[in-house]
């Protein structure tokens, strides 16, 4: 169904159209609920099921089920506020408000139950040159390639940590990229432990196969990371370090991400309990807020299969199909060991803290160099006195870096959780004149905003 | 969901650019080798996250500034202007303030 | 028990920092304690508008003096303070308000504050984004804007350079009779204690006639040149000095970064820092009435803060008569950023028994004790507007 903005009510609202969100929305719609799926990207699929033709079979199946379902889709809409219980506000990407008083880009979405499937983003660590054009996230470059960027014949260095690196390298290689190196910061011993774990996870075996493939090519380097990206107006080469050895690799792109951090801004805004950075849920994925569920990476970084499972569990729980939900929950429990193993495998080497020099920009929105932050006493003081984290990304990029570099934890979340049109903040038309006296009135012929 | 391979023509800083349908504005700008943004210190910037989080890909599309180009698909006749300049008359001062802060 | 300092200042907002700097510059040994970081409370929540206000003759005297002090200091301020004399435009929306603008100009002229009346056309040229037609505005070119957290940090660092000591993240439990007790068990002894805790001052001295008055602000992404002056509506006349109703006013500030701050709102009785969406809606709608194009700008953050409001809209500066060790520097409502430097001058004069450059009596805390009546303020009633807007109540 096409997106219908403005004012609407849904039995179930799902935020995020990645694997977890799609599974949740489709499962609920199949059970007869009026479900809506809201997502920031131009296409459904999230970061992992992005880009049509090159997807594995399960992805194609779920996307086809979504196409055939009654789910109301608001694709290209981002949720920026939750001003009241059972209500979120979303705004359409690229839309503007030329009329000032009737904002066509704003959707007021009422819901009975909510599934938060907000996904995860990459963790970026600052190092000299990381702000150069063509230095991107690993998932970032992958997303751009899936969004139309030709990569055939380009030379790419993939670096950082986590299984995403190999997935990205394999995908880019399929598209014709030349992968100069895949640099994993973790030591080989730790990865071996993790790889062993994969054998207990049938769904992950293809990833294990990929790991062995990459290891055989000889371009998969463990205990290795970039120390500098070089170039003038854009990237020309990367300096890599492995132990005491340091060398230069010419390349067109550096795809560099240090595992994933969950997108918890919306759950935090709603008031969901968060433990160690992840959303706390019960067995059926209900958060600390009754009627609000969470599925996918925000409950723990576990990958696609777990996300799909969690989406189904949450939807079944929402539908009251508790027995079915519990069956799947048992299956989920067996897989949670993988989440823990992955987390252990991706622990960052403390030496990575030394990558950022005094001049290295940490906050890209406000161009705050590392030196300005070293003297600060915490995240709040850093924000106030250097403007770190005060730009439009709202600390989504530098926050995770600052947490690693300085041990600072971001403070509470405030609306809007994404930048929004000023007019979208004036969303409650009926309330504006009823309860509040404006300080003064304009002349008679210019009426109060309704 | 394979895309039909039809072409979309748009302009980037006045120059005609043709991309496949389904291409985001951010991808089109990377193809054209155009930085999306000039930072507060005046550095050229380009997309980092590719998924609507980092705001490095903000450009002016059809006259509207601060649009995240990685979240917007190219449309026929679209006019994209980049890089957007974040530098203000105070940029120099901000730089020195960081040093002493 | 040893004596920690000559002066112990509780609160490291812009008022506490200004007082510390003044004390240290006069050779007094000075210690400042704050439950958080410097400039992290209401100072960080405020707009940073250095503005001459005429709600009452006493307020006019204080703000005019303060503005003079800021202009003297301007050359010393580092770029991070972002001090810019962009001027204030008091925007009229009716002929009735134009009459008020003429009255205001005459009053400002009588105390030596330069101002200029713009007619509708001149206003449209000065601020092309304002809705048209509007009858005109009063331009006060000497008003300025700054970034309050860095201003407070500058003042505090200057104080530290001159020997003051600052203890961050030390919560004070009590401050009286020459003893300041901290939550961590520490006791500081000092012959003079200054309560500069803004709206939190009441916690340490419940007898104070201060109420929290919450405000909201919105900040946008960078749009250099969208507006050029601090824009404030004069359309306050029709609503009286309401202290029972929540209200909003149009007040927009251009930051040197190119960002815009959008205010203002005021409400009593709100204790939470959470956004009041209905009031925020009304505030934004009000701004859109004056600046229609603001609707299309990207807002990146919304926050709230608490002004320390007194019944007569004047701060409490000077000795507290019931405790000879205790001095106050609070109750600035929306003018704490502006009047911080003047407050520090009045405080040091009181501490040292010197003569201040302006008459200190209207601001003495003693006015709220005993038989002394609440001073009358029957001025133009415009202050509430900027009280609401500046949100500095340090």
Coordinates of N, CA and C in Angstrom, one line a residue, chain A residues 78 81-84 91 95-98 100-101 365-366 376-377 380-381 383-387 389-392 394 414-416 418-428 431-432 435-444 446-449, chain C residues 37 39-41 44 82 93 131 147 149-150 153 168-169 218 220-222 233 235-236 238-239 245-249 257 259 262 266 275-282 284-286 288-290 292 294-303 385:
Chain A
X78 N 11.2 9.6 8.5 CA 12.0 9.4 9.8 C 11.2 9.9 11.0
X81 N 10.1 12.3 16.8 CA 9.6 12.7 18.2 C 8.5 11.8 18.6
X82 N 8.3 11.7 19.9 CA 7.2 10.9 20.5 C 6.6 11.7 21.6
X83 N 5.8 12.7 21.2 CA 5.3 13.7 22.1 C 4.3 13.3 23.1
X84 N 3.6 12.2 22.8 CA 2.6 11.7 23.8 C 2.6 10.2 23.7
X91 N 8.7 12.6 9.6 CA 8.8 13.6 8.6 C 9.4 13.0 7.4
X95 N 11.3 16.6 1.9 CA 10.1 17.5 1.8 C 10.3 18.8 2.5
X96 N 9.6 19.8 2.1 CA 9.7 21.1 2.7 C 8.3 21.6 3.0
X97 N 8.3 22.7 3.7 CA 7.0 23.2 4.1 C 6.9 24.6 3.6
X98 N 6.4 24.8 2.4 CA 6.3 26.1 1.8 C 5.1 26.9 2.3
X100 N 4.0 26.9 5.5 CA 4.2 27.3 6.9 C 3.2 26.8 7.8
X101 N 1.9 26.8 7.4 CA 0.9 26.4 8.4 C 0.3 25.0 8.2
X365 N 30.7 17.2 12.5 CA 29.7 18.3 12.3 C 30.3 19.7 12.7
X366 N 31.0 19.7 13.8 CA 31.4 21.0 14.3 C 33.0 21.1 14.2
X376 N 38.8 18.1 28.4 CA 37.5 18.3 29.0 C 37.2 17.2 30.0
X377 N 36.2 17.5 30.8 CA 35.9 16.8 32.0 C 34.8 15.8 31.9
X380 N 29.3 16.3 28.8 CA 28.5 17.5 28.9 C 29.4 18.7 28.8
X381 N 30.5 18.7 29.5 CA 31.4 19.9 29.4 C 32.0 20.0 28.0
X383 N 30.5 19.1 25.3 CA 29.5 19.6 24.4 C 29.4 21.1 24.6
X384 N 29.3 21.6 25.8 CA 29.1 23.0 26.1 C 30.3 23.8 25.6
X385 N 31.5 23.4 25.9 CA 32.6 24.3 25.6 C 33.3 24.1 24.3
X386 N 33.0 23.0 23.6 CA 33.6 22.8 22.3 C 32.6 22.5 21.2
X387 N 31.4 22.3 21.6 CA 30.3 22.0 20.7 C 30.4 20.6 20.1
X389 N 29.5 17.1 19.3 CA 28.2 16.4 19.4 C 27.0 17.3 19.3
X390 N 27.2 18.6 19.0 CA 26.1 19.5 19.0 C 25.6 19.8 17.6
X391 N 26.1 19.1 16.6 CA 25.8 19.4 15.2 C 24.5 18.5 14.8
X392 N 24.2 18.5 13.5 CA 23.0 17.9 13.1 C 23.0 16.3 13.3
X394 N 23.8 15.0 15.9 CA 23.5 14.9 17.3 C 24.3 13.9 18.1
X414 N 16.9 14.0 23.9 CA 15.8 15.0 23.8 C 15.2 15.0 22.4
X415 N 14.0 15.4 22.3 CA 13.4 15.6 20.9 C 13.9 16.9 20.3
X416 N 14.0 17.0 19.0 CA 13.8 16.0 18.0 C 15.0 15.0 18.0
X418 N 16.0 13.4 15.5 CA 16.6 13.7 14.2 C 16.3 15.2 13.9
X419 N 17.2 15.9 13.2 CA 16.8 17.2 12.8 C 15.4 17.2 12.1
X420 N 14.6 18.2 12.3 CA 13.3 18.2 11.7 C 13.0 19.6 11.3
X421 N 12.1 19.8 10.4 CA 11.7 21.2 10.0 C 11.2 21.9 11.3
X422 N 11.5 23.2 11.3 CA 11.0 24.0 12.5 C 9.5 23.9 12.5
X423 N 8.8 23.9 11.4 CA 7.3 23.8 11.4 C 6.8 22.5 11.9
X424 N 7.7 21.4 11.8 CA 7.2 20.1 12.4 C 7.2 20.1 13.9
X425 N 7.9 21.1 14.5 CA 7.8 21.2 16.0 C 6.5 21.8 16.4
X426 N 5.8 22.5 15.5 CA 4.5 23.1 15.8 C 3.5 22.1 15.3
X427 N 3.5 20.9 15.8 CA 2.6 19.9 15.2 C 1.2 19.9 15.7
X428 N 1.0 20.4 16.9 CA -0.3 20.2 17.5 C -1.2 21.4 17.3
X431 N -3.9 22.7 19.7 CA -3.5 23.1 21.0 C -2.9 24.5 21.1
X432 N -2.5 25.0 20.0 CA -1.7 26.2 20.1 C -2.5 27.4 20.6
X435 N -4.7 26.6 25.0 CA -4.2 26.6 26.4 C -3.2 27.7 26.7
X436 N -2.7 28.4 25.7 CA -1.6 29.3 25.9 C -2.0 30.7 25.3
X437 N -1.7 31.7 26.1 CA -1.8 33.0 25.6 C -0.5 33.4 25.0
X438 N -0.5 33.8 23.7 CA 0.7 34.3 23.1 C 1.0 35.6 23.8
X439 N 2.2 36.0 23.7 CA 2.6 37.3 24.4 C 1.9 38.5 23.8
X440 N 1.5 38.4 22.6 CA 0.8 39.5 22.0 C 0.2 39.0 20.7
X441 N -0.6 39.8 20.1 CA -1.3 39.5 18.9 C -0.8 40.3 17.7
X442 N -0.8 39.7 16.6 CA -0.5 40.5 15.4 C -1.7 41.4 15.0
X443 N -1.5 42.3 14.1 CA -2.6 43.1 13.7 C -3.8 42.3 13.2
X444 N -5.0 42.9 13.2 CA -6.2 42.2 13.0 C -6.2 41.3 11.7
X446 N -3.9 39.8 10.3 CA -3.1 38.6 10.3 C -3.5 37.7 11.4
X447 N -4.2 36.7 11.1 CA -4.7 35.8 12.1 C -3.7 35.0 12.8
X448 N -4.1 34.5 14.0 CA -3.2 33.6 14.7 C -3.1 32.3 13.9
X449 N -2.0 31.7 14.0 CA -1.8 30.4 13.3 C -2.8 29.5 13.9
Chain C
X37 N 29.4 21.2 36.0 CA 30.6 21.8 35.4 C 30.3 23.3 35.4
X39 N 29.3 26.8 34.1 CA 28.3 27.3 33.1 C 27.4 26.2 32.6
X40 N 27.2 25.1 33.4 CA 26.4 24.0 32.9 C 24.9 24.1 33.2
X41 N 24.5 25.0 34.0 CA 23.1 25.1 34.4 C 22.3 26.0 33.5
X44 N 23.9 27.6 30.4 CA 24.0 26.8 29.2 C 22.6 26.8 28.5
X82 N 32.2 34.3 21.1 CA 31.3 34.7 20.0 C 30.5 35.9 20.3
X93 N 4.0 45.3 15.7 CA 3.1 44.7 14.8 C 1.8 45.5 14.6
X131 N 7.9 39.0 8.1 CA 6.7 39.1 7.4 C 6.4 40.5 7.0
X147 N 28.0 33.5 23.4 CA 27.7 32.1 23.7 C 28.0 31.9 25.2
X149 N 28.0 29.5 27.7 CA 28.9 28.6 28.4 C 30.4 29.0 28.3
X150 N 30.8 29.5 27.1 CA 32.2 29.9 26.9 C 32.5 31.2 27.6
X153 N 33.0 30.2 31.1 CA 34.3 29.5 31.2 C 35.4 30.6 31.1
X168 N 34.6 21.4 40.7 CA 33.4 21.0 39.9 C 32.8 19.7 40.5
X169 N 31.6 19.5 40.2 CA 30.9 18.3 40.6 C 30.9 18.1 42.1
X218 N 14.9 26.5 20.8 CA 15.2 25.6 19.7 C 16.4 26.2 19.0
X220 N 18.7 25.8 15.3 CA 18.6 25.3 13.9 C 20.0 24.9 13.4
X221 N 20.0 24.3 12.3 CA 21.3 24.1 11.5 C 21.8 25.5 11.1
X222 N 22.8 25.5 10.3 CA 23.4 26.8 9.9 C 22.8 27.4 8.7
X233 N 9.7 40.5 19.6 CA 8.4 41.2 19.3 C 8.1 42.2 20.5
X235 N 5.0 43.0 20.8 CA 3.6 42.7 20.9 C 3.2 42.2 22.3
X236 N 3.8 42.6 23.3 CA 3.6 42.1 24.6 C 2.5 42.9 25.3
X238 N -0.6 43.6 24.9 CA -1.9 43.2 25.2 C -2.1 42.1 26.3
X239 N -1.0 41.5 26.6 CA -1.1 40.5 27.7 C -0.4 41.2 28.9
X245 N -0.4 32.5 33.7 CA -0.6 31.8 32.5 C 0.7 31.5 31.8
X246 N 0.8 30.3 31.2 CA 2.0 30.0 30.4 C 1.9 30.9 29.1
X247 N 3.0 31.3 28.6 CA 2.9 32.1 27.4 C 4.2 32.0 26.6
X248 N 4.1 32.5 25.4 CA 5.2 32.5 24.5 C 5.4 33.9 23.8
X249 N 6.5 34.1 23.3 CA 6.8 35.4 22.6 C 7.8 35.1 21.5
X257 N 27.7 31.4 14.3 CA 27.9 30.2 13.6 C 27.0 30.1 12.3
X259 N 23.8 29.7 12.9 CA 22.6 29.0 13.5 C 21.6 30.0 14.0
X262 N 15.7 30.0 18.6 CA 14.3 30.4 18.5 C 13.7 30.3 19.9
X266 N 7.5 30.8 28.7 CA 7.7 30.9 30.1 C 6.6 30.2 30.8
X275 N 10.5 18.4 27.5 CA 9.9 19.4 26.7 C 8.3 19.4 26.8
X276 N 7.8 20.6 27.0 CA 6.3 20.7 27.0 C 5.9 20.9 25.5
X277 N 5.4 19.9 24.9 CA 5.2 20.0 23.4 C 4.2 21.0 23.0
X278 N 3.1 21.1 23.8 CA 2.1 22.1 23.5 C 2.7 23.5 23.5
X279 N 3.5 23.8 24.5 CA 4.1 25.1 24.6 C 5.1 25.3 23.5
X280 N 5.9 24.3 23.2 CA 6.8 24.4 22.1 C 6.1 24.7 20.8
X281 N 5.0 24.0 20.6 CA 4.2 24.2 19.4 C 3.8 25.7 19.3
X282 N 3.3 26.2 20.4 CA 2.9 27.6 20.4 C 4.0 28.5 20.1
X284 N 6.9 27.9 18.5 CA 7.3 27.9 17.1 C 6.3 28.5 16.2
X285 N 5.0 28.3 16.5 CA 4.0 29.0 15.7 C 4.1 30.5 15.7
X286 N 4.4 31.0 16.9 CA 4.6 32.4 17.1 C 5.8 32.9 16.3
X288 N 6.9 31.6 13.6 CA 6.5 31.5 12.2 C 5.7 32.7 11.7
X289 N 4.9 33.2 12.7 CA 4.1 34.3 12.3 C 4.9 35.5 11.9
X290 N 6.0 35.7 12.6 CA 6.9 36.8 12.3 C 7.9 36.5 11.2
X292 N 8.0 33.8 8.5 CA 7.4 32.6 7.8 C 8.4 31.6 7.3
X294 N 11.1 30.6 8.4 CA 11.7 29.8 9.5 C 11.1 28.4 9.5
X295 N 9.9 28.3 9.0 CA 9.2 27.0 8.9 C 10.0 25.9 8.2
X296 N 10.8 26.3 7.2 CA 11.5 25.4 6.3 C 12.9 25.1 6.8
X297 N 13.3 25.7 7.9 CA 14.7 25.5 8.4 C 14.7 24.2 9.2
X298 N 15.9 23.6 9.3 CA 16.1 22.3 10.1 C 16.4 22.7 11.5
X299 N 15.5 22.2 12.4 CA 15.8 22.4 13.8 C 16.6 21.2 14.3
X300 N 17.7 21.4 15.0 CA 18.5 20.3 15.4 C 18.4 19.9 16.9
X301 N 17.9 20.8 17.7 CA 17.8 20.5 19.1 C 16.8 21.4 19.8
X302 N 16.2 20.9 20.8 CA 15.3 21.6 21.7 C 15.7 21.4 23.1
X303 N 15.7 22.4 24.0 CA 16.0 22.2 25.4 C 15.2 23.1 26.3
X385 N 9.0 39.7 28.5 CA 9.2 39.2 27.2 C 10.7 38.7 27.1

